[in-house]
Amino acid sequence: MGKRLLSVLGTAAALSVTSLGLSVAQAAELKVMFQGDPYEVTIITDVAKRFEAANPGTTVQLINTPHDAYNEKVGAAVSAGSLPDIMQLDAPFLANYVWSGFLQPIGGVIDKPLLDDMTASNISQGTYPIDKQLYAIGLTDSTVALYGSRKQLEALNIRIPKSVDDAWTKDEFETVLKTLAAQPGTKWPIDLFRSYGTKTEWITYAYEPMLVSMGCDVIDRTSWKATGTLDGAACVAAATEMQNWVKQGWVVPQSAGGNQFYAEGRPAALAWGGHWFYAEAKAQMGDDVVVMPLPKFGEKGASPNGTWIWAVTKTASDPAEAGKFLSFMLQDPAYREQYKEHAGFPGLKSFAAASPLYAPGGAMAVAFEQASKSAVPRPPHPAYPTITLAFQNAMNNIFDGADAQEELSKAAKKIDADIEDNDGYAPFGKVE
């Protein structure tokens, strides 16, 4: 095992699971660690009660953990020898968790009809690239779309893309930004949600697809080297292009706060927002809000995926019972209904068909199509905690005016140094 294990968890987590002497929970007693909004806490609590009622003798202990402290709590659980039986995790951290020895494959403990119901994007977010096995599953996935005002775009004779294949090109996108910038009342042509800052996954999640679409990436996904890729000519050009949007005054600044798209007077004409943003915009703008695919900056489009998904730990006292609970929860009608009401992005085909927003003809149908055609997971590598932090800091500095080549080179060196410090995170780097 490498020198640095799950860097976001701190040095306390740098221990082998097998050496921790983890306590084994009693049979028919499941500990479930999760995070989420208040409505999610309620629905998961309700599902646990229904599961207990349907399975006399089984108890479910819920460990609700704040989102912003989640990785630190995982580290504390590892060092204390008290990993739960079931844990929720953010999809891009899955490779780190599996490599660290925290999780076990779940293909054999989840109901087969549920596995067969997973979208390709859902499978991607829960699969470990080394052994190609599924380690996590979720009802939902995620994506980012482009939001606009139908009335405004039509009034300006701006073409509204209706499918992924019809997405704006880079030149079209920048022409649209220039057109919108010239309109009275428009303070900024687009909100990229810089207000989320660098303490979330937003910059890597939402901006990396721009780089991929422009022909580069944050790391080479075969050699797992960042130098020569993240700081290569294509990525430097892409980052410089994005920096220019800021210099032109087209992007809502971080200091302006969030959701300028539907604020009074609509100071931002477009929004580069997550799927969850639709419900917020719809509540303020009604049917005027229109959802469009992300622009195609190069030869192909790219969009993000990945959200909070469910896994069974290696130390689970009864993996079969843990799988039974997850199967029960993900198929529970009331559980699904609550996510549908909160515009949950479908990770299961049956959930998509039952969700009017994402079904053919629905307001978010183009976003669901986008996920099936252009979703690119964040780098599925154990060094991801370092990768995302380095990239986020670099892009934030570039947006603030720093030299793109210099910032991306620094980020690439940090990423490569972490991988070298961990002896390549073997067997990564040897994938054919």
Short mmCIF file of N, CA, C and O in Angstrom, two decimals, residues 11 25 86 106 121 125-126 180 184 197 206 247 263 270 274 282-283 303 318 349-350 353 371 378 390 399-400:
data_model
loop_
_atom_site.label_atom_id
_atom_site.label_comp_id
_atom_site.label_asym_id
_atom_site.label_seq_id
_atom_site.Cartn_x
_atom_site.Cartn_y
_atom_site.Cartn_z
N THR A 11 -3.74 11.87 7.56
CA THR A 11 -2.78 10.81 7.83
C THR A 11 -3.34 9.72 8.71
O THR A 11 -2.86 8.59 8.70
N ALA A 25 -19.82 -6.12 13.08
CA ALA A 25 -21.17 -5.94 13.62
C ALA A 25 -21.88 -7.28 13.72
O ALA A 25 -21.55 -8.23 13.02
N ILE A 86 -22.61 -0.38 5.24
CA ILE A 86 -22.96 0.27 3.98
C ILE A 86 -22.52 1.72 4.08
O ILE A 86 -22.72 2.37 5.11
N ILE A 106 -20.15 -5.55 -5.47
CA ILE A 106 -21.54 -5.75 -5.06
C ILE A 106 -22.39 -6.48 -6.10
O ILE A 106 -23.57 -6.71 -5.87
N SER A 121 -24.09 5.25 -17.77
CA SER A 121 -23.40 6.25 -16.96
C SER A 121 -23.36 5.84 -15.49
O SER A 121 -22.36 6.07 -14.80
N GLN A 125 -19.98 5.12 -13.18
CA GLN A 125 -19.61 5.80 -11.95
C GLN A 125 -19.36 4.83 -10.79
O GLN A 125 -18.69 5.18 -9.83
N GLY A 126 -19.85 3.60 -10.90
CA GLY A 126 -19.67 2.64 -9.82
C GLY A 126 -18.68 1.54 -10.10
O GLY A 126 -18.54 0.60 -9.29
N LEU A 180 -25.37 38.44 -26.30
CA LEU A 180 -26.05 38.67 -25.02
C LEU A 180 -25.38 39.80 -24.24
O LEU A 180 -26.06 40.57 -23.55
N PRO A 184 -29.20 45.41 -23.37
CA PRO A 184 -29.48 46.21 -22.18
C PRO A 184 -30.08 45.33 -21.08
O PRO A 184 -30.93 44.48 -21.35
N GLY A 197 -17.01 28.11 -5.36
CA GLY A 197 -15.67 28.14 -4.80
C GLY A 197 -14.86 26.88 -5.06
O GLY A 197 -15.17 26.09 -5.94
N ALA A 206 -17.63 20.39 -13.32
CA ALA A 206 -18.31 21.16 -14.36
C ALA A 206 -17.39 21.67 -15.46
O ALA A 206 -17.85 21.89 -16.59
N LYS A 247 -12.15 37.66 -18.69
CA LYS A 247 -11.57 38.97 -18.99
C LYS A 247 -12.53 39.85 -19.78
O LYS A 247 -12.54 41.08 -19.63
N ALA A 263 -32.21 35.60 -10.70
CA ALA A 263 -32.36 36.69 -9.73
C ALA A 263 -33.19 37.81 -10.36
O ALA A 263 -33.39 37.85 -11.58
N LEU A 270 -27.44 33.29 -19.33
CA LEU A 270 -27.33 31.84 -19.43
C LEU A 270 -26.77 31.30 -18.12
O LEU A 270 -26.14 32.02 -17.36
N GLY A 274 -25.94 22.52 -12.83
CA GLY A 274 -26.24 21.11 -12.62
C GLY A 274 -27.69 20.80 -12.87
O GLY A 274 -28.55 21.69 -12.94
N LYS A 282 -37.01 26.78 -12.69
CA LYS A 282 -38.42 26.59 -13.06
C LYS A 282 -39.34 27.28 -12.07
O LYS A 282 -40.35 27.91 -12.45
N ALA A 283 -39.02 27.21 -10.79
CA ALA A 283 -39.85 27.83 -9.76
C ALA A 283 -39.92 29.33 -9.92
O ALA A 283 -40.92 29.96 -9.56
N SER A 303 -19.66 15.85 -21.28
CA SER A 303 -20.45 16.28 -20.13
C SER A 303 -20.02 15.47 -18.91
O SER A 303 -19.45 14.39 -19.05
N ASP A 318 -22.49 -8.76 7.21
CA ASP A 318 -23.34 -9.63 6.39
C ASP A 318 -23.55 -8.96 5.04
O ASP A 318 -24.53 -8.25 4.83
N LYS A 349 -32.88 3.05 -15.72
CA LYS A 349 -33.73 3.29 -16.89
C LYS A 349 -35.21 3.36 -16.52
O LYS A 349 -35.96 4.18 -17.07
N SER A 350 -35.63 2.53 -15.58
CA SER A 350 -37.04 2.56 -15.17
C SER A 350 -37.38 3.85 -14.45
O SER A 350 -38.50 4.38 -14.57
N ALA A 353 -37.89 6.49 -17.11
CA ALA A 353 -39.18 6.36 -17.79
C ALA A 353 -40.33 6.88 -16.93
O ALA A 353 -41.35 7.34 -17.45
N ALA A 371 -26.26 12.60 -21.23
CA ALA A 371 -25.54 11.66 -20.37
C ALA A 371 -25.25 10.36 -21.10
O ALA A 371 -24.21 9.73 -20.89
N ARG A 378 -15.02 11.68 -14.06
CA ARG A 378 -13.77 12.26 -13.60
C ARG A 378 -12.73 11.15 -13.45
O ARG A 378 -13.10 9.98 -13.30
N ALA A 390 -5.64 19.97 -7.07
CA ALA A 390 -4.66 20.69 -7.89
C ALA A 390 -5.33 21.40 -9.06
O ALA A 390 -5.02 22.56 -9.37
N PHE A 399 -8.71 31.82 -13.73
CA PHE A 399 -9.86 32.71 -13.87
C PHE A 399 -9.60 34.07 -13.25
O PHE A 399 -10.15 35.09 -13.68
N ASP A 400 -8.76 34.08 -12.21
CA ASP A 400 -8.43 35.33 -11.54
C ASP A 400 -7.29 36.08 -12.24
O ASP A 400 -6.84 37.12 -11.75
#
